Coordinates of C-alpha atoms in Angstrom, one line a residue:
Chain K
M1 CA 7.2 -18.4 -34.7
T2 CA 8.6 -15.7 -37.4
T3 CA 12.3 -16.3 -37.9
L4 CA 14.7 -13.1 -39.4
G5 CA 14.9 -15.5 -42.3
A6 CA 11.0 -15.2 -43.3
I7 CA 10.7 -11.5 -43.2
G8 CA 14.0 -10.8 -44.8
T9 CA 17.7 -10.0 -43.7
P10 CA 18.5 -8.0 -41.0
K11 CA 19.7 -4.7 -43.0
A12 CA 16.3 -5.2 -44.7
L13 CA 14.6 -4.8 -41.8
E14 CA 12.0 -1.8 -41.7
P15 CA 10.3 -0.3 -38.7
K16 CA 7.4 -2.2 -39.7
G17 CA 9.0 -5.6 -39.6
F18 CA 10.4 -5.0 -36.3
D19 CA 7.1 -4.2 -35.1
T20 CA 5.9 -7.5 -36.2
L21 CA 8.7 -9.2 -34.3
V22 CA 7.9 -7.5 -31.0
R23 CA 4.2 -8.0 -31.5
E24 CA 5.1 -12.1 -32.0
Q25 CA 7.6 -12.0 -29.3
H26 CA 7.1 -10.0 -26.6
R27 CA 5.0 -12.6 -24.4
R28 CA 7.3 -15.3 -24.6
L29 CA 10.1 -12.7 -23.6
L30 CA 8.0 -11.7 -20.8
A31 CA 7.5 -15.1 -19.5
Y32 CA 11.2 -15.7 -19.7
A33 CA 12.0 -12.2 -17.5
L34 CA 9.0 -13.3 -15.4
A35 CA 10.6 -16.7 -14.7
L36 CA 14.2 -14.8 -13.9
T37 CA 12.6 -12.1 -11.9
R38 CA 9.1 -13.2 -10.6
R39 CA 8.4 -9.5 -10.7
E40 CA 6.4 -7.8 -13.5
D41 CA 7.8 -4.7 -13.5
V42 CA 11.2 -5.5 -13.7
A43 CA 10.2 -8.2 -16.0
E44 CA 8.8 -5.5 -18.7
D45 CA 12.0 -3.0 -17.8
L46 CA 14.5 -5.9 -18.8
V47 CA 12.2 -6.6 -22.2
Q48 CA 11.5 -3.0 -22.9
D49 CA 15.5 -2.6 -22.6
A50 CA 16.3 -5.6 -24.4
L51 CA 14.3 -4.6 -27.6
L52 CA 15.6 -1.0 -27.4
I53 CA 19.0 -2.4 -27.7
A54 CA 17.9 -4.9 -30.3
H55 CA 16.7 -2.2 -32.4
R56 CA 19.3 -0.1 -32.1
D57 CA 21.7 -3.4 -32.8
L58 CA 19.2 -4.7 -35.7
G59 CA 22.6 -4.1 -38.1
K60 CA 24.8 -6.4 -36.1
F61 CA 21.8 -9.3 -35.9
D62 CA 22.8 -12.6 -37.4
A63 CA 20.1 -13.6 -39.7
A64 CA 20.5 -17.2 -39.5
R65 CA 19.8 -16.9 -35.7
D66 CA 16.6 -16.7 -34.1
F67 CA 15.3 -13.3 -33.1
G68 CA 13.4 -14.5 -29.8
A69 CA 16.9 -16.2 -28.7
W70 CA 18.7 -13.1 -29.4
V71 CA 16.5 -10.8 -27.5
R72 CA 16.3 -13.4 -24.7
G73 CA 20.4 -13.5 -24.7
I74 CA 20.1 -9.6 -24.0
V75 CA 17.5 -10.0 -21.5
R76 CA 19.6 -12.6 -19.7
M77 CA 22.1 -9.9 -19.5
K78 CA 20.0 -7.3 -18.3
Y79 CA 18.9 -9.7 -15.7
L80 CA 22.2 -10.5 -14.5
E81 CA 23.4 -6.6 -14.6
W82 CA 19.7 -6.0 -12.5
T83 CA 21.1 -8.6 -10.0
R84 CA 24.6 -7.3 -9.6
S85 CA 23.1 -3.5 -9.3
R86 CA 20.6 -4.6 -6.5
R87 CA 22.9 -7.2 -5.0
T88 CA 20.1 -9.7 -5.1
E89 CA 20.1 -13.2 -5.4
R90 CA 20.3 -14.8 -8.7
M91 CA 19.7 -18.0 -10.9
T92 CA 22.6 -20.4 -11.1
E93 CA 24.0 -21.1 -14.4
S94 CA 22.6 -24.3 -14.3
Q95 CA 19.3 -23.2 -13.8
L96 CA 19.4 -20.5 -16.3
E97 CA 20.6 -23.0 -19.1
D98 CA 17.9 -25.2 -17.9
L99 CA 15.3 -22.3 -18.8
D100 CA 17.1 -21.4 -21.8
A101 CA 16.6 -25.0 -23.0
R102 CA 13.2 -25.2 -22.2
H103 CA 12.9 -21.9 -24.2
R104 CA 14.7 -23.4 -27.1
E105 CA 12.4 -26.5 -27.1
W106 CA 8.9 -24.1 -27.1
D107 CA 10.9 -22.1 -29.8
R108 CA 11.5 -25.4 -32.2
A109 CA 7.7 -26.4 -31.6
A110 CA 6.6 -23.1 -32.8
E111 CA 9.0 -23.2 -35.7
E112 CA 7.4 -26.8 -36.4
G113 CA 4.2 -26.2 -36.0
R114 CA 3.5 -28.1 -33.2
G115 CA 2.1 -25.0 -31.7
D116 CA 2.6 -22.2 -29.4
A117 CA 3.4 -22.7 -25.6
L118 CA 1.2 -20.0 -24.2
E119 CA -1.6 -20.8 -26.0
A120 CA -1.1 -24.6 -25.4
L121 CA -0.7 -23.7 -21.4
R122 CA -3.9 -21.7 -21.5
L123 CA -5.8 -24.8 -22.9
C124 CA -4.5 -27.0 -20.4
R125 CA -5.4 -24.5 -17.5
E126 CA -8.9 -24.8 -18.6
E127 CA -8.7 -28.6 -17.7
L128 CA -7.5 -28.3 -14.4
G129 CA -9.6 -29.0 -11.8
E130 CA -11.9 -26.6 -9.4
H131 CA -9.9 -26.6 -6.4
I132 CA -6.1 -26.5 -8.1
A133 CA -7.5 -23.8 -10.2
E134 CA -9.0 -21.5 -8.0
T135 CA -5.5 -22.0 -5.9
L136 CA -3.6 -21.3 -9.0
D137 CA -5.8 -18.4 -10.0
L138 CA -5.2 -17.0 -6.4
F139 CA -1.5 -16.9 -6.5
Y140 CA -0.6 -16.3 -10.2
A141 CA -3.7 -13.9 -11.1
G142 CA -4.7 -12.6 -7.9
R143 CA -0.5 -12.4 -6.9
H144 CA -1.7 -13.6 -3.5
S145 CA 0.5 -15.2 -0.9
C146 CA 0.2 -18.9 0.2
A147 CA -0.5 -17.5 3.7
D148 CA -3.2 -15.8 1.9
I149 CA -4.8 -18.2 0.1
A150 CA -4.7 -20.5 3.0
Q151 CA -6.5 -17.9 4.8
R152 CA -9.1 -17.4 1.9
L153 CA -9.8 -21.2 1.2
Q154 CA -9.6 -22.4 4.6
V155 CA -6.9 -25.0 4.3
S156 CA -3.4 -24.6 5.4
E157 CA -0.8 -23.4 3.8
V158 CA 0.8 -26.6 3.1
V159 CA -2.2 -27.5 1.0
V160 CA -1.6 -24.6 -0.9
R161 CA 1.8 -25.4 -1.4
K162 CA 1.0 -29.1 -2.7
R163 CA -2.0 -27.5 -4.8
L164 CA 0.4 -25.2 -6.5
Q165 CA 3.1 -28.0 -7.1
R166 CA 0.7 -30.1 -8.3
A167 CA -0.8 -27.9 -10.6
R168 CA 2.5 -26.9 -12.1
D169 CA 3.0 -30.9 -12.4
V170 CA -0.2 -31.2 -14.1
L171 CA 0.2 -28.3 -16.5
G172 CA 3.8 -29.3 -17.7
D173 CA 2.7 -32.9 -18.2
C174 CA -0.2 -31.3 -20.3
L175 CA 1.6 -29.0 -22.2
Q176 CA 4.4 -31.3 -23.0
K177 CA 1.6 -33.5 -24.7
R178 CA -0.2 -31.0 -26.6
L179 CA 3.3 -29.6 -27.8
D180 CA 3.9 -33.5 -28.9
A181 CA 0.3 -34.3 -30.4
S182 CA 0.7 -31.5 -32.4
H183 CA 3.5 -32.8 -34.1
G184 CA 2.2 -36.5 -34.5
S185 CA -1.3 -34.9 -35.9
Chain R
M1 CA 10.2 -25.5 -7.0
D2 CA 11.5 -28.2 -9.3
R3 CA 14.6 -26.7 -12.1
D4 CA 12.0 -27.5 -14.9
D5 CA 9.5 -25.1 -13.1
F6 CA 11.0 -21.9 -13.8
A7 CA 10.3 -21.6 -17.1
L8 CA 6.6 -23.0 -16.6
D9 CA 6.2 -20.5 -13.8
G10 CA 7.4 -17.6 -16.2
L11 CA 4.4 -18.8 -18.7
L12 CA 1.8 -19.1 -15.9
R13 CA 2.9 -15.5 -14.7
E14 CA 2.7 -14.1 -17.9
L15 CA -0.7 -15.8 -18.8
A16 CA -2.2 -14.4 -15.5
R17 CA -0.7 -10.9 -16.9
D18 CA -3.4 -7.7 -17.5
Q19 CA -4.5 -7.7 -21.1
A20 CA -4.4 -4.0 -21.1
R21 CA -1.0 -3.9 -19.1
D22 CA 0.1 -5.8 -22.0
E23 CA -1.4 -3.9 -24.6
A24 CA 0.3 -0.6 -22.6
F25 CA 3.5 -2.2 -22.9
L26 CA 3.3 -3.1 -26.1
R27 CA 2.7 0.2 -27.2
R28 CA 5.3 1.8 -25.0
V29 CA 8.2 -0.6 -26.5
L30 CA 7.0 0.3 -30.0
A31 CA 7.0 3.9 -28.8
G32 CA 10.8 3.5 -28.3
S33 CA 10.1 5.1 -25.4
R34 CA 10.7 4.4 -21.3
R35 CA 7.5 4.6 -19.3
R36 CA 7.4 8.3 -19.2
P37 CA 4.0 10.4 -17.6
S38 CA 1.9 11.9 -20.4
R39 CA 1.8 15.4 -21.0
R40 CA -1.6 15.4 -19.2
A41 CA 0.0 14.0 -16.2
Y42 CA 2.6 16.6 -16.4
F43 CA -0.2 19.4 -16.7
F44 CA -2.1 17.6 -13.4
V45 CA 0.8 17.6 -11.4
A46 CA 1.4 21.0 -12.2
A47 CA -1.7 22.4 -11.4
A48 CA -1.8 20.0 -8.5
G49 CA 1.1 21.6 -7.0
L50 CA 0.3 25.0 -7.9
F51 CA -2.8 24.5 -6.0
A52 CA -1.2 22.7 -2.9
A53 CA 0.8 25.8 -2.9
V54 CA -1.9 28.6 -3.1
G55 CA -3.4 26.7 -0.3
F56 CA -0.6 26.5 1.7
F57 CA 0.0 29.9 1.7
L58 CA -3.7 31.2 2.0
D59 CA -3.9 28.6 5.0
P60 CA -0.6 27.4 6.6
T61 CA -2.1 25.0 9.1
P62 CA -5.7 24.0 8.0
D63 CA -8.2 23.3 10.7
A64 CA -10.1 20.1 11.0
R65 CA -13.4 19.5 12.0
L66 CA -14.6 17.6 15.0
G67 CA -18.0 16.6 16.2
F68 CA -18.8 14.8 19.7
R69 CA -21.7 12.5 18.5
P70 CA -19.7 9.3 20.0
Q71 CA -19.4 10.9 23.4
A72 CA -23.1 12.3 23.5
C73 CA -24.1 8.4 23.2
L74 CA -21.2 7.5 25.7
V75 CA -22.1 9.7 28.3
P76 CA -25.9 11.0 27.3
E77 CA -26.0 13.0 30.7
A78 CA -23.1 15.4 29.4
K79 CA -23.8 18.7 28.3
T80 CA -20.5 20.2 27.2
I81 CA -17.4 19.0 26.4
R82 CA -13.7 20.3 26.8
L83 CA -11.2 20.0 24.3
I84 CA -8.0 19.7 26.2
S85 CA -4.5 19.6 25.0
K86 CA -1.3 19.2 27.0
G87 CA -3.0 20.3 29.8
E88 CA -4.7 23.6 28.5
L89 CA -8.1 24.3 28.1
L90 CA -8.8 24.6 24.1
G91 CA -12.6 25.4 24.9
E92 CA -15.7 23.9 26.2
V93 CA -18.3 23.6 23.8
P94 CA -22.2 22.3 23.7
I95 CA -21.9 18.5 23.3
D96 CA -24.2 18.4 20.1
A97 CA -22.1 21.3 18.3
Q98 CA -19.2 21.0 16.1
V99 CA -15.8 23.1 16.5
R100 CA -12.9 23.5 14.2
V101 CA -9.5 22.3 15.5
P102 CA -5.8 23.0 14.9
S103 CA -5.1 19.8 12.6
G104 CA -1.7 17.7 14.1
T105 CA -2.9 18.9 17.8
P106 CA -3.5 16.2 20.1
I107 CA -6.6 16.8 21.9
L108 CA -8.1 15.1 24.6
L109 CA -11.9 15.2 25.1
Q110 CA -13.6 15.5 28.1
A111 CA -17.8 14.7 29.0
V112 CA -19.1 17.7 31.5
G113 CA -22.3 17.3 33.4
A114 CA -24.6 20.2 33.8
D115 CA -22.7 20.9 37.3
G116 CA -19.6 21.7 35.1
L117 CA -17.8 18.6 37.0
A118 CA -16.5 16.5 34.4
L119 CA -18.1 13.0 34.0
W120 CA -15.9 11.5 31.5
T121 CA -12.6 11.7 30.2
D122 CA -10.7 9.6 27.1
R123 CA -7.7 7.7 27.9
R124 CA -6.6 8.6 24.1
E125 CA -5.9 11.6 22.8
V126 CA -7.2 12.6 19.3
R127 CA -5.4 14.3 16.4
L128 CA -6.9 15.1 13.1
R129 CA -5.4 15.3 9.8
P130 CA -5.3 18.8 7.8
R131 CA -8.9 19.4 6.5
E132 CA -9.6 16.3 8.1
N133 CA -13.9 16.2 9.0
R134 CA -15.4 14.2 11.8
A135 CA -18.3 16.9 12.4
V136 CA -21.6 15.5 12.5
P137 CA -23.6 16.9 9.6
G138 CA -25.7 19.9 10.2
A139 CA -24.7 20.2 13.5
P140 CA -24.3 24.1 14.7
A141 CA -20.5 25.2 15.0
A142 CA -19.2 26.3 17.9
A143 CA -16.2 28.3 18.7
L144 CA -13.4 27.4 20.9
H145 CA -12.1 29.8 23.7
P146 CA -9.0 28.8 25.0
T147 CA -8.4 29.2 28.7
S148 CA -5.3 28.8 30.8
V149 CA -6.1 27.7 34.5
S150 CA -3.0 28.8 37.0
Y151 CA -2.5 27.2 40.2
R152 CA -0.9 30.3 41.6
R153 CA -3.5 32.8 40.1
D154 CA -6.8 31.0 39.8
V155 CA -6.6 28.5 42.7
Q156 CA -4.3 29.1 45.3
P157 CA -6.2 32.6 46.0
I158 CA -9.6 30.7 46.7
L159 CA -7.8 28.3 48.9
D160 CA -6.0 31.1 51.1
A161 CA -9.7 32.9 51.2
H162 CA -11.5 29.6 52.2
C163 CA -9.7 26.9 53.3
V164 CA -6.1 27.2 54.8
Q165 CA -7.1 28.6 58.3
C166 CA -7.7 24.9 58.9
H167 CA -5.8 22.7 56.5
A168 CA -2.3 22.8 55.5
E169 CA -2.1 23.4 51.9
E170 CA -0.3 20.0 51.2
E171 CA -3.4 18.1 52.9
L172 CA -5.7 20.1 50.6
L173 CA -3.9 19.5 47.2
A174 CA -3.5 15.6 48.2
N175 CA -7.5 16.2 48.5
A176 CA -7.2 17.3 44.8
K177 CA -6.7 13.3 43.6
P178 CA -7.8 11.5 41.7
Y179 CA -7.8 14.3 39.7
S180 CA -11.7 14.2 38.5
A181 CA -13.6 16.7 40.4
R182 CA -16.5 14.8 40.7
Q183 CA -14.8 12.5 43.3
S184 CA -12.7 14.9 44.7
A185 CA -12.9 15.8 48.4
L186 CA -11.3 19.4 47.9
V187 CA -14.5 20.3 45.6
T188 CA -17.1 17.8 46.9
Q189 CA -16.3 18.2 50.8
T190 CA -15.9 21.6 51.8
H191 CA -16.9 23.1 55.2
R192 CA -17.8 26.4 53.6
L193 CA -19.9 27.1 51.0
L194 CA -18.0 28.3 47.9
A195 CA -19.5 30.7 45.6
S196 CA -20.9 28.7 42.9
S197 CA -17.8 30.6 40.2
D198 CA -14.9 29.3 42.9
R199 CA -16.3 25.8 42.7
R200 CA -16.4 25.8 39.4
Q201 CA -12.7 27.3 39.1
L202 CA -11.6 24.5 41.4
A203 CA -13.4 21.6 39.7
L204 CA -12.0 22.8 36.5
W205 CA -8.4 22.9 38.0
V206 CA -8.7 19.2 39.3
D207 CA -10.7 17.8 36.2
L208 CA -7.5 19.6 33.8
G209 CA -5.3 17.1 36.1
A210 CA -4.9 19.8 39.5
E211 CA -1.1 21.0 37.7
R212 CA 0.8 22.9 39.7
P213 CA 4.3 25.0 40.0

């Protein structure tokens, strides 16, 4: 992960520098916003708003901090605003802290050269068994409900939910191992 | 979902995102703009609005086209088809024709035999959208000629001339049931031979529902 220190002080940040940071960070920021909202359109809006604020307030940014973590904080603030305006249920404080903690771990892994979480997860995804991978694809890429998937695959909804949970367990372990293994190698 | 799964769920959702959408998002962010329609999109919306407005002024209630192939298959002996709306006859046309009908109007279809009596009446009305085309390609166009059938004007004089000497009016009207001329004693069991035009008029009134004031 590129930090502000790697590209200069905030005041020295030129538009090109900001573009580079956005290009490097936007997918992780979207992953963060998607974890919060589970809605692609809302996640894009939150991240876009946060990056516009980041661009406006770049002069106030502390160069000692991580750019991604800083913008994640703005995304989080925007998320809380969104839940208030929509009166929608939101994550608890402890869930938000857990989510931030996981992203900080992945930030550290990237900084220490242990790999990028998204790329590691992509590789883990390729190792999944056929049934689990198919269920996962229908849920995430196909955006089908569990009931729809159950109907398509001719299995019960409980089986679909179990497969998805199994997939997350396997992928979580694999991700952890990949990022740790990179550290060991 | 476990607490740790939220982060993983977000990563999985991001992995599954369409690459083209991701690139569009990145371009939008880097352009520093909100999602805004392009000038071309504005042009197309304005042009579509203009066309719609012109179309509305030229033809405020655009018609639809209707053909009768399903009815012809269902009732092969039918020769014509009646289009009835709210008890009024919009017109009767050959079953192999196509007609322009007012959009949004509920229309009941009735297949009619060579003797002028209804063979079949649909249970449901059809209602076509503006410019909807359900015509059979190549079918000859026919025009609708709306006809109103009034009991007092068209039916009562026939009954007065041929029936009421022997039958009470209520008895005659009870014989109109079940509102199918082919099964109605009023049409099929007359003592005197009715003129063909009178019989058709009675039959039409019965087939349209035997409405009376």
